[in-house]
Amino acid sequence: MFVASGQGQGRRAEYSVDEVSAGLDVLEDFGINCERYEEISGTSQNQFTLKKGTGEVMEETGNWFGGLALDSRVFGVWQKDLARSDSMDAASDLIGLSGFAREGIKLLRGCELSIVNSASFRMAVVSVVPGVKDLNIGTGSEGGRVGAEDPYPINETYPLDGSEASNMRRDLRFGKARGALELTEEGLPRLRLRWENPFAGEGLDEFQLVGQDELHVISTITVNGRTVSYTSVHTRKA
């Protein structure tokens, strides 16, 4: 097993890392200082608590996926820069949004990225009107709603092991979207999505850090053979 130093100070050392695929050379390419530690316990999520050979508990932690560390700089609350972000009108056209739903997209103001229970990556989208009760955005089989009990109109979680998860559709229509977390070579998250009718399609979100305090989310949507891409620019909220 390997443990990375210099990230996530002050928490227990819990990792999901494959010793076979995660070599020192790979991790050190990302500027991570690595040492070998004794595995003393494990869970069904393949999370391990590590101790030094002397039995001392480490006070560092890392979130691992496929042998690479998820860059912790991406975590936090990010505020959308409306002036520098691309319009989402073409994407709205592609998935057939109209009326109130299209206006609702204009109320999105950013996102919050975090790790849940040391096992899942969470992306929550922040709106200026959080938790609107019974927000109907369509009719019949294409309808959807947001419950007042959830402060975020979109709240998604993805297992760190890369398995698929089921979340509410982002267009808030009834039904689910399936998606999985991947990591870029830079250790940043990438989300692959797919959903069924109405307007069945696929999506891809790629997260890119520009310095310490700017996040670009490049979103690509494909429906009926047509593809639309747009970039949302965010700055870190203090």
mmCIF file of N, CA and C in Angstrom, residues 9-137:
data_model
loop_
_atom_site.group_PDB
_atom_site.id
_atom_site.type_symbol
_atom_site.label_atom_id
_atom_site.label_comp_id
_atom_site.label_asym_id
_atom_site.label_seq_id
_atom_site.Cartn_x
_atom_site.Cartn_y
_atom_site.Cartn_z
ATOM 1 N N GLN A 9 -4.222 17.346 5.521
ATOM 2 C CA GLN A 9 -3.651 17.218 6.854
ATOM 3 C C GLN A 9 -4.752 17.178 7.916
ATOM 4 N N GLY A 10 -4.499 16.399 8.974
ATOM 5 C CA GLY A 10 -5.390 16.419 10.123
ATOM 6 C C GLY A 10 -6.467 15.367 10.126
ATOM 7 N N ARG A 11 -6.490 14.435 9.139
ATOM 8 C CA ARG A 11 -7.493 13.385 9.129
ATOM 9 C C ARG A 11 -6.802 12.024 9.100
ATOM 10 N N ARG A 12 -7.560 10.979 9.374
ATOM 11 C CA ARG A 12 -6.983 9.644 9.375
ATOM 12 C C ARG A 12 -6.607 9.231 7.959
ATOM 13 N N ALA A 13 -5.702 8.280 7.890
ATOM 14 C CA ALA A 13 -5.210 7.837 6.591
ATOM 15 C C ALA A 13 -6.108 6.739 6.050
ATOM 16 N N GLU A 14 -7.071 7.080 5.231
ATOM 17 C CA GLU A 14 -7.962 6.110 4.613
ATOM 18 C C GLU A 14 -7.811 6.202 3.108
ATOM 19 N N TYR A 15 -7.506 5.077 2.476
ATOM 20 C CA TYR A 15 -7.174 5.080 1.059
ATOM 21 C C TYR A 15 -7.899 3.958 0.335
ATOM 22 N N SER A 16 -8.081 4.140 -0.930
ATOM 23 C CA SER A 16 -8.549 3.086 -1.808
ATOM 24 C C SER A 16 -7.551 3.014 -2.946
ATOM 25 N N VAL A 17 -6.453 2.318 -2.732
ATOM 26 C CA VAL A 17 -5.363 2.328 -3.699
ATOM 27 C C VAL A 17 -4.896 0.909 -3.952
ATOM 28 N N ASP A 18 -4.684 0.560 -5.205
ATOM 29 C CA ASP A 18 -4.241 -0.760 -5.615
ATOM 30 C C ASP A 18 -2.721 -0.770 -5.663
ATOM 31 N N GLU A 19 -2.096 -1.564 -4.794
ATOM 32 C CA GLU A 19 -0.643 -1.561 -4.711
ATOM 33 C C GLU A 19 -0.006 -2.031 -6.010
ATOM 34 N N VAL A 20 -0.707 -2.892 -6.744
ATOM 35 C CA VAL A 20 -0.145 -3.408 -7.987
ATOM 36 C C VAL A 20 -0.071 -2.324 -9.047
ATOM 37 N N SER A 21 -1.160 -1.545 -9.199
ATOM 38 C CA SER A 21 -1.216 -0.553 -10.271
ATOM 39 C C SER A 21 -0.635 0.794 -9.871
ATOM 40 N N ALA A 22 -0.506 1.041 -8.570
ATOM 41 C CA ALA A 22 -0.032 2.347 -8.113
ATOM 42 C C ALA A 22 1.430 2.249 -7.725
ATOM 43 N N GLY A 23 2.313 2.547 -8.650
ATOM 44 C CA GLY A 23 3.733 2.503 -8.371
ATOM 45 C C GLY A 23 4.244 3.845 -7.916
ATOM 46 N N LEU A 24 5.377 3.833 -7.237
ATOM 47 C CA LEU A 24 5.971 5.085 -6.778
ATOM 48 C C LEU A 24 6.256 6.029 -7.926
ATOM 49 N N ASP A 25 6.675 5.445 -9.065
ATOM 50 C CA ASP A 25 7.003 6.312 -10.197
ATOM 51 C C ASP A 25 5.780 7.057 -10.689
ATOM 52 N N VAL A 26 4.604 6.405 -10.692
ATOM 53 C CA VAL A 26 3.375 7.056 -11.140
ATOM 54 C C VAL A 26 3.007 8.190 -10.199
ATOM 55 N N LEU A 27 3.003 7.907 -8.905
ATOM 56 C CA LEU A 27 2.594 8.912 -7.937
ATOM 57 C C LEU A 27 3.569 10.070 -7.872
ATOM 58 N N GLU A 28 4.856 9.770 -7.965
ATOM 59 C CA GLU A 28 5.839 10.837 -7.879
ATOM 60 C C GLU A 28 5.792 11.753 -9.093
ATOM 61 N N ASP A 29 5.256 11.250 -10.209
ATOM 62 C CA ASP A 29 5.067 12.109 -11.375
ATOM 63 C C ASP A 29 4.125 13.259 -11.052
ATOM 64 N N PHE A 30 3.254 13.068 -10.064
ATOM 65 C CA PHE A 30 2.301 14.102 -9.684
ATOM 66 C C PHE A 30 2.799 14.894 -8.479
ATOM 67 N N GLY A 31 4.085 14.749 -8.157
ATOM 68 C CA GLY A 31 4.654 15.527 -7.066
ATOM 69 C C GLY A 31 4.260 15.043 -5.695
ATOM 70 N N ILE A 32 3.889 13.762 -5.583
ATOM 71 C CA ILE A 32 3.446 13.207 -4.313
ATOM 72 C C ILE A 32 4.573 12.383 -3.706
ATOM 73 N N ASN A 33 4.939 12.670 -2.471
ATOM 74 C CA ASN A 33 5.960 11.905 -1.777
ATOM 75 C C ASN A 33 5.336 10.657 -1.175
ATOM 76 N N CYS A 34 5.888 9.481 -1.497
ATOM 77 C CA CYS A 34 5.261 8.224 -1.122
ATOM 78 C C CYS A 34 6.170 7.379 -0.246
ATOM 79 N N GLU A 35 5.549 6.639 0.668
ATOM 80 C CA GLU A 35 6.245 5.667 1.483
ATOM 81 C C GLU A 35 5.359 4.438 1.611
ATOM 82 N N ARG A 36 5.963 3.296 1.914
ATOM 83 C CA ARG A 36 5.190 2.076 2.106
ATOM 84 C C ARG A 36 4.729 1.984 3.562
ATOM 85 N N TYR A 37 3.484 1.517 3.721
ATOM 86 C CA TYR A 37 2.952 1.357 5.065
ATOM 87 C C TYR A 37 2.246 0.015 5.178
ATOM 88 N N GLU A 38 2.080 -0.426 6.398
ATOM 89 C CA GLU A 38 1.447 -1.705 6.668
ATOM 90 C C GLU A 38 -0.069 -1.551 6.619
ATOM 91 N N GLU A 39 -0.739 -2.460 5.894
ATOM 92 C CA GLU A 39 -2.197 -2.460 5.871
ATOM 93 C C GLU A 39 -2.693 -3.211 7.096
ATOM 94 N N ILE A 40 -3.518 -2.562 7.908
ATOM 95 C CA ILE A 40 -3.962 -3.211 9.137
ATOM 96 C C ILE A 40 -5.458 -3.499 9.150
ATOM 97 N N SER A 41 -6.227 -2.877 8.279
ATOM 98 C CA SER A 41 -7.660 -3.158 8.249
ATOM 99 C C SER A 41 -8.235 -2.723 6.923
ATOM 100 N N GLY A 42 -9.391 -3.290 6.577
ATOM 101 C CA GLY A 42 -10.054 -2.925 5.333
ATOM 102 C C GLY A 42 -11.552 -3.005 5.487
ATOM 103 N N THR A 43 -12.300 -2.437 4.541
ATOM 104 C CA THR A 43 -13.749 -2.475 4.577
ATOM 105 C C THR A 43 -14.255 -2.954 3.236
ATOM 106 N N SER A 44 -15.575 -3.117 3.144
ATOM 107 C CA SER A 44 -16.169 -3.592 1.901
ATOM 108 C C SER A 44 -15.971 -2.605 0.767
ATOM 109 N N GLN A 45 -15.722 -1.334 1.082
ATOM 110 C CA GLN A 45 -15.466 -0.331 0.053
ATOM 111 C C GLN A 45 -13.995 -0.292 -0.353
ATOM 112 N N ASN A 46 -13.216 -1.271 0.155
ATOM 113 C CA ASN A 46 -11.787 -1.314 -0.151
ATOM 114 C C ASN A 46 -11.079 -0.069 0.356
ATOM 115 N N GLN A 47 -11.598 0.479 1.450
ATOM 116 C CA GLN A 47 -10.938 1.596 2.116
ATOM 117 C C GLN A 47 -10.044 1.018 3.207
ATOM 118 N N PHE A 48 -8.846 1.525 3.339
ATOM 119 C CA PHE A 48 -7.900 0.961 4.285
ATOM 120 C C PHE A 48 -7.417 2.015 5.272
ATOM 121 N N THR A 49 -7.287 1.603 6.523
ATOM 122 C CA THR A 49 -6.631 2.430 7.521
ATOM 123 C C THR A 49 -5.202 1.936 7.635
ATOM 124 N N LEU A 50 -4.260 2.831 7.467
ATOM 125 C CA LEU A 50 -2.860 2.450 7.427
ATOM 126 C C LEU A 50 -2.129 2.940 8.662
ATOM 127 N N LYS A 51 -1.186 2.139 9.119
ATOM 128 C CA LYS A 51 -0.283 2.552 10.186
ATOM 129 C C LYS A 51 1.150 2.354 9.714
ATOM 130 N N LYS A 52 2.022 3.119 10.280
ATOM 131 C CA LYS A 52 3.430 2.904 10.031
ATOM 132 C C LYS A 52 3.831 1.542 10.594
ATOM 133 N N GLY A 53 4.995 1.072 10.175
ATOM 134 C CA GLY A 53 5.475 -0.189 10.696
ATOM 135 C C GLY A 53 5.583 -0.196 12.208
ATOM 136 N N THR A 54 5.761 0.971 12.793
ATOM 137 C CA THR A 54 5.865 1.079 14.248
ATOM 138 C C THR A 54 4.503 1.056 14.921
ATOM 139 N N GLY A 55 3.423 1.134 14.129
ATOM 140 C CA GLY A 55 2.083 1.128 14.692
ATOM 141 C C GLY A 55 1.497 2.509 14.892
ATOM 142 N N GLU A 56 2.257 3.548 14.565
ATOM 143 C CA GLU A 56 1.752 4.914 14.735
ATOM 144 C C GLU A 56 0.725 5.232 13.652
ATOM 145 N N VAL A 57 -0.410 5.807 14.048
ATOM 146 C CA VAL A 57 -1.452 6.146 13.084
ATOM 147 C C VAL A 57 -1.048 7.391 12.310
ATOM 148 N N MET A 58 -1.179 7.331 10.985
ATOM 149 C CA MET A 58 -0.885 8.500 10.161
ATOM 150 C C MET A 58 -1.962 9.553 10.365
ATOM 151 N N GLU A 59 -1.607 10.811 10.187
ATOM 152 C CA GLU A 59 -2.564 11.912 10.286
ATOM 153 C C GLU A 59 -2.677 12.627 8.950
ATOM 154 N N GLU A 60 -2.587 11.866 7.879
ATOM 155 C CA GLU A 60 -2.738 12.409 6.544
ATOM 156 C C GLU A 60 -3.729 11.541 5.794
ATOM 157 N N THR A 61 -4.355 12.092 4.792
ATOM 158 C CA THR A 61 -5.327 11.312 4.050
ATOM 159 C C THR A 61 -5.254 11.649 2.582
ATOM 160 N N GLY A 62 -5.788 10.776 1.761
ATOM 161 C CA GLY A 62 -5.853 11.020 0.325
ATOM 162 C C GLY A 62 -7.068 10.325 -0.234
ATOM 163 N N ASN A 63 -7.602 10.804 -1.313
ATOM 164 C CA ASN A 63 -8.711 10.162 -2.001
ATOM 165 C C ASN A 63 -8.153 9.578 -3.287
ATOM 166 N N TRP A 64 -8.261 8.260 -3.405
ATOM 167 C CA TRP A 64 -7.569 7.562 -4.487
ATOM 168 C C TRP A 64 -8.555 6.967 -5.470
ATOM 169 N N PHE A 65 -8.133 6.916 -6.707
ATOM 170 C CA PHE A 65 -8.978 6.349 -7.753
ATOM 171 C C PHE A 65 -8.050 5.783 -8.817
ATOM 172 N N GLY A 66 -8.110 4.471 -9.017
ATOM 173 C CA GLY A 66 -7.283 3.851 -10.043
ATOM 174 C C GLY A 66 -5.805 4.059 -9.827
ATOM 175 N N GLY A 67 -5.378 4.231 -8.572
ATOM 176 C CA GLY A 67 -3.964 4.398 -8.288
ATOM 177 C C GLY A 67 -3.479 5.828 -8.357
ATOM 178 N N LEU A 68 -4.361 6.788 -8.647
ATOM 179 C CA LEU A 68 -3.963 8.194 -8.721
ATOM 180 C C LEU A 68 -4.734 9.004 -7.690
ATOM 181 N N ALA A 69 -4.123 10.056 -7.204
ATOM 182 C CA ALA A 69 -4.772 10.900 -6.199
ATOM 183 C C ALA A 69 -5.688 11.913 -6.867
ATOM 184 N N LEU A 70 -6.888 12.053 -6.332
ATOM 185 C CA LEU A 70 -7.817 13.086 -6.779
ATOM 186 C C LEU A 70 -7.345 14.415 -6.215
ATOM 187 N N ASP A 71 -7.061 15.362 -7.085
ATOM 188 C CA ASP A 71 -6.484 16.645 -6.686
ATOM 189 C C ASP A 71 -7.426 17.370 -5.729
ATOM 190 N N SER A 72 -7.004 17.543 -4.490
ATOM 191 C CA SER A 72 -7.871 18.128 -3.467
ATOM 192 C C SER A 72 -8.157 19.602 -3.702
ATOM 193 N N ARG A 73 -7.412 20.251 -4.597
ATOM 194 C CA ARG A 73 -7.654 21.674 -4.856
ATOM 195 C C ARG A 73 -9.006 21.916 -5.509
ATOM 196 N N VAL A 74 -9.585 20.860 -6.082
ATOM 197 C CA VAL A 74 -10.858 21.028 -6.774
ATOM 198 C C VAL A 74 -12.027 21.128 -5.793
ATOM 199 N N PHE A 75 -11.817 20.730 -4.541
ATOM 200 C CA PHE A 75 -12.905 20.725 -3.570
ATOM 201 C C PHE A 75 -13.213 22.132 -3.073
ATOM 202 N N GLY A 76 -14.486 22.372 -2.772
ATOM 203 C CA GLY A 76 -14.911 23.658 -2.248
ATOM 204 C C GLY A 76 -16.126 24.179 -2.984
ATOM 205 N N VAL A 77 -16.467 25.426 -2.695
ATOM 206 C CA VAL A 77 -17.607 26.091 -3.333
ATOM 207 C C VAL A 77 -17.077 27.011 -4.424
ATOM 208 N N TRP A 78 -17.644 26.868 -5.624
ATOM 209 C CA TRP A 78 -17.200 27.632 -6.791
ATOM 210 C C TRP A 78 -18.343 28.478 -7.319
ATOM 211 N N GLN A 79 -18.069 29.763 -7.510
ATOM 212 C CA GLN A 79 -19.081 30.705 -7.988
ATOM 213 C C GLN A 79 -18.939 30.902 -9.490
ATOM 214 N N LYS A 80 -20.047 30.779 -10.199
ATOM 215 C CA LYS A 80 -20.020 30.894 -11.652
ATOM 216 C C LYS A 80 -19.816 32.342 -12.076
ATOM 217 N N ASP A 81 -18.903 32.534 -13.020
ATOM 218 C CA ASP A 81 -18.658 33.850 -13.613
ATOM 219 C C ASP A 81 -19.522 33.938 -14.867
ATOM 220 N N LEU A 82 -20.685 34.547 -14.735
ATOM 221 C CA LEU A 82 -21.650 34.574 -15.833
ATOM 222 C C LEU A 82 -21.096 35.274 -17.064
ATOM 223 N N ALA A 83 -20.337 36.331 -16.869
ATOM 224 C CA ALA A 83 -19.829 37.111 -17.998
ATOM 225 C C ALA A 83 -18.824 36.325 -18.828
ATOM 226 N N ARG A 84 -18.089 35.417 -18.210
ATOM 227 C CA ARG A 84 -17.045 34.679 -18.905
ATOM 228 C C ARG A 84 -17.468 33.272 -19.304
ATOM 229 N N SER A 85 -18.656 32.868 -18.911
ATOM 230 C CA SER A 85 -19.143 31.528 -19.221
ATOM 231 C C SER A 85 -19.940 31.530 -20.519
ATOM 232 N N ASP A 86 -19.887 30.407 -21.231
ATOM 233 C CA ASP A 86 -20.647 30.270 -22.473
ATOM 234 C C ASP A 86 -22.141 30.191 -22.179
ATOM 235 N N SER A 87 -22.932 30.604 -23.156
ATOM 236 C CA SER A 87 -24.379 30.456 -23.065
ATOM 237 C C SER A 87 -24.752 28.972 -23.099
ATOM 238 N N MET A 88 -25.832 28.621 -22.385
ATOM 239 C CA MET A 88 -26.341 27.252 -22.385
ATOM 240 C C MET A 88 -27.581 27.111 -23.255
ATOM 241 N N ASP A 89 -27.865 28.124 -24.068
ATOM 242 C CA ASP A 89 -29.071 28.096 -24.899
ATOM 243 C C ASP A 89 -29.057 26.934 -25.886
ATOM 244 N N ALA A 90 -27.912 26.691 -26.530
ATOM 245 C CA ALA A 90 -27.834 25.605 -27.515
ATOM 246 C C ALA A 90 -28.060 24.254 -26.847
ATOM 247 N N ALA A 91 -27.528 24.081 -25.639
ATOM 248 C CA ALA A 91 -27.740 22.837 -24.899
ATOM 249 C C ALA A 91 -29.208 22.693 -24.509
ATOM 250 N N SER A 92 -29.840 23.793 -24.127
ATOM 251 C CA SER A 92 -31.258 23.761 -23.782
ATOM 252 C C SER A 92 -32.099 23.365 -24.985
ATOM 253 N N ASP A 93 -31.746 23.889 -26.154
ATOM 254 C CA ASP A 93 -32.454 23.516 -27.380
ATOM 255 C C ASP A 93 -32.307 22.026 -27.655
ATOM 256 N N LEU A 94 -31.095 21.511 -27.460
ATOM 257 C CA LEU A 94 -30.804 20.120 -27.794
ATOM 258 C C LEU A 94 -31.624 19.148 -26.955
ATOM 259 N N ILE A 95 -31.842 19.475 -25.680
ATOM 260 C CA ILE A 95 -32.597 18.566 -24.815
ATOM 261 C C ILE A 95 -34.053 19.006 -24.646
ATOM 262 N N GLY A 96 -34.480 19.942 -25.479
ATOM 263 C CA GLY A 96 -35.888 20.293 -25.544
ATOM 264 C C GLY A 96 -36.435 21.051 -24.357
ATOM 265 N N LEU A 97 -35.613 21.864 -23.719
ATOM 266 C CA LEU A 97 -36.109 22.661 -22.599
ATOM 267 C C LEU A 97 -36.795 23.923 -23.103
ATOM 268 N N SER A 98 -37.837 24.320 -22.404
ATOM 269 C CA SER A 98 -38.538 25.545 -22.782
ATOM 270 C C SER A 98 -39.152 26.168 -21.545
ATOM 271 N N GLY A 99 -39.598 27.396 -21.691
ATOM 272 C CA GLY A 99 -40.337 28.059 -20.632
ATOM 273 C C GLY A 99 -39.582 28.167 -19.331
ATOM 274 N N PHE A 100 -40.242 27.712 -18.254
ATOM 275 C CA PHE A 100 -39.710 27.898 -16.910
ATOM 276 C C PHE A 100 -38.388 27.166 -16.714
ATOM 277 N N ALA A 101 -38.263 25.983 -17.319
ATOM 278 C CA ALA A 101 -37.032 25.206 -17.166
ATOM 279 C C ALA A 101 -35.846 25.945 -17.755
ATOM 280 N N ARG A 102 -36.042 26.552 -18.923
ATOM 281 C CA ARG A 102 -34.956 27.301 -19.556
ATOM 282 C C ARG A 102 -34.571 28.510 -18.702
ATOM 283 N N GLU A 103 -35.561 29.160 -18.123
ATOM 284 C CA GLU A 103 -35.259 30.293 -17.254
ATOM 285 C C GLU A 103 -34.543 29.838 -15.985
ATOM 286 N N GLY A 104 -34.886 28.632 -15.505
ATOM 287 C CA GLY A 104 -34.248 28.115 -14.306
ATOM 288 C C GLY A 104 -32.759 27.915 -14.471
ATOM 289 N N ILE A 105 -32.336 27.541 -15.684
ATOM 290 C CA ILE A 105 -30.910 27.357 -15.948
ATOM 291 C C ILE A 105 -30.153 28.662 -15.726
ATOM 292 N N LYS A 106 -30.788 29.770 -16.042
ATOM 293 C CA LYS A 106 -30.130 31.068 -15.883
ATOM 294 C C LYS A 106 -29.916 31.435 -14.416
ATOM 295 N N LEU A 107 -30.573 30.697 -13.510
ATOM 296 C CA LEU A 107 -30.443 30.974 -12.080
ATOM 297 C C LEU A 107 -29.325 30.173 -11.426
ATOM 298 N N LEU A 108 -28.654 29.302 -12.200
ATOM 299 C CA LEU A 108 -27.552 28.524 -11.647
ATOM 300 C C LEU A 108 -26.367 29.438 -11.388
ATOM 301 N N ARG A 109 -25.791 29.337 -10.207
ATOM 302 C CA ARG A 109 -24.749 30.280 -9.802
ATOM 303 C C ARG A 109 -23.431 29.624 -9.405
ATOM 304 N N GLY A 110 -23.314 28.317 -9.552
ATOM 305 C CA GLY A 110 -22.047 27.692 -9.213
ATOM 306 C C GLY A 110 -22.223 26.258 -8.787
ATOM 307 N N CYS A 111 -21.182 25.709 -8.137
ATOM 308 C CA CYS A 111 -21.229 24.323 -7.708
ATOM 309 C C CYS A 111 -20.375 24.127 -6.461
ATOM 310 N N GLU A 112 -20.666 23.058 -5.757
ATOM 311 C CA GLU A 112 -19.874 22.650 -4.601
ATOM 312 C C GLU A 112 -19.375 21.238 -4.844
ATOM 313 N N LEU A 113 -18.068 21.027 -4.728
ATOM 314 C CA LEU A 113 -17.447 19.727 -4.964
ATOM 315 C C LEU A 113 -16.858 19.218 -3.656
ATOM 316 N N SER A 114 -17.118 17.939 -3.344
ATOM 317 C CA SER A 114 -16.654 17.400 -2.070
ATOM 318 C C SER A 114 -16.579 15.881 -2.139
ATOM 319 N N ILE A 115 -16.044 15.280 -1.065
ATOM 320 C CA ILE A 115 -16.017 13.836 -0.898
ATOM 321 C C ILE A 115 -16.996 13.473 0.209
ATOM 322 N N VAL A 116 -17.821 12.436 -0.018
ATOM 323 C CA VAL A 116 -18.828 12.011 0.943
ATOM 324 C C VAL A 116 -18.437 10.650 1.509
ATOM 325 N N ASN A 117 -18.334 10.562 2.829
ATOM 326 C CA ASN A 117 -18.062 9.299 3.528
ATOM 327 C C ASN A 117 -16.819 8.576 3.013
ATOM 328 N N SER A 118 -15.852 9.329 2.545
ATOM 329 C CA SER A 118 -14.591 8.775 2.030
ATOM 330 C C SER A 118 -14.806 7.780 0.902
ATOM 331 N N ALA A 119 -15.999 7.802 0.278
ATOM 332 C CA ALA A 119 -16.300 6.783 -0.721
ATOM 333 C C ALA A 119 -16.856 7.337 -2.018
ATOM 334 N N SER A 120 -17.354 8.577 -2.022
ATOM 335 C CA SER A 120 -18.022 9.111 -3.204
ATOM 336 C C SER A 120 -17.617 10.556 -3.458
ATOM 337 N N PHE A 121 -17.568 10.902 -4.735
ATOM 338 C CA PHE A 121 -17.374 12.279 -5.172
ATOM 339 C C PHE A 121 -18.748 12.917 -5.319
ATOM 340 N N ARG A 122 -18.917 14.105 -4.756
ATOM 341 C CA ARG A 122 -20.213 14.788 -4.791
ATOM 342 C C ARG A 122 -20.097 16.090 -5.550
ATOM 343 N N MET A 123 -21.050 16.321 -6.455
ATOM 344 C CA MET A 123 -21.176 17.594 -7.141
ATOM 345 C C MET A 123 -22.582 18.126 -6.913
ATOM 346 N N ALA A 124 -22.676 19.271 -6.265
ATOM 347 C CA ALA A 124 -23.959 19.918 -6.025
ATOM 348 C C ALA A 124 -23.969 21.256 -6.746
ATOM 349 N N VAL A 125 -25.033 21.528 -7.480
ATOM 350 C CA VAL A 125 -25.163 22.775 -8.226
ATOM 351 C C VAL A 125 -25.952 23.773 -7.393
ATOM 352 N N VAL A 126 -25.433 24.985 -7.302
ATOM 353 C CA VAL A 126 -26.030 26.030 -6.476
ATOM 354 C C VAL A 126 -26.896 26.941 -7.341
ATOM 355 N N SER A 127 -28.099 27.235 -6.868
ATOM 356 C CA SER A 127 -29.019 28.133 -7.561
ATOM 357 C C SER A 127 -29.350 29.310 -6.661
ATOM 358 N N VAL A 128 -29.772 30.429 -7.263
ATOM 359 C CA VAL A 128 -30.193 31.580 -6.457
ATOM 360 C C VAL A 128 -31.560 31.349 -5.835
ATOM 361 N N VAL A 129 -32.261 30.305 -6.267
ATOM 362 C CA VAL A 129 -33.548 29.954 -5.668
ATOM 363 C C VAL A 129 -33.466 28.498 -5.231
ATOM 364 N N PRO A 130 -32.755 28.198 -4.116
ATOM 365 C CA PRO A 130 -32.579 26.814 -3.689
ATOM 366 C C PRO A 130 -33.857 26.220 -3.132
ATOM 367 N N GLY A 131 -34.038 24.917 -3.359
ATOM 368 C CA GLY A 131 -35.127 24.197 -2.727
ATOM 369 C C GLY A 131 -36.498 24.704 -3.092
ATOM 370 N N VAL A 132 -36.732 25.077 -4.341
ATOM 371 C CA VAL A 132 -38.063 25.524 -4.748
ATOM 372 C C VAL A 132 -39.023 24.343 -4.640
ATOM 373 N N LYS A 133 -40.087 24.496 -3.901
ATOM 374 C CA LYS A 133 -40.983 23.384 -3.624
ATOM 375 C C LYS A 133 -41.787 22.996 -4.857
ATOM 376 N N ASP A 134 -41.740 21.672 -5.174
ATOM 377 C CA ASP A 134 -42.535 21.114 -6.269
ATOM 378 C C ASP A 134 -42.424 21.953 -7.531
ATOM 379 N N LEU A 135 -41.203 22.129 -7.988
ATOM 380 C CA LEU A 135 -40.957 22.906 -9.199
ATOM 381 C C LEU A 135 -41.218 22.033 -10.417
ATOM 382 N N ASN A 136 -42.392 22.158 -11.033
ATOM 383 C CA ASN A 136 -42.727 21.376 -12.214
ATOM 384 C C ASN A 136 -42.105 22.017 -13.439
ATOM 385 N N ILE A 137 -41.368 21.216 -14.220
ATOM 386 C CA ILE A 137 -40.702 21.790 -15.382
ATOM 387 C C ILE A 137 -41.207 21.207 -16.689
#
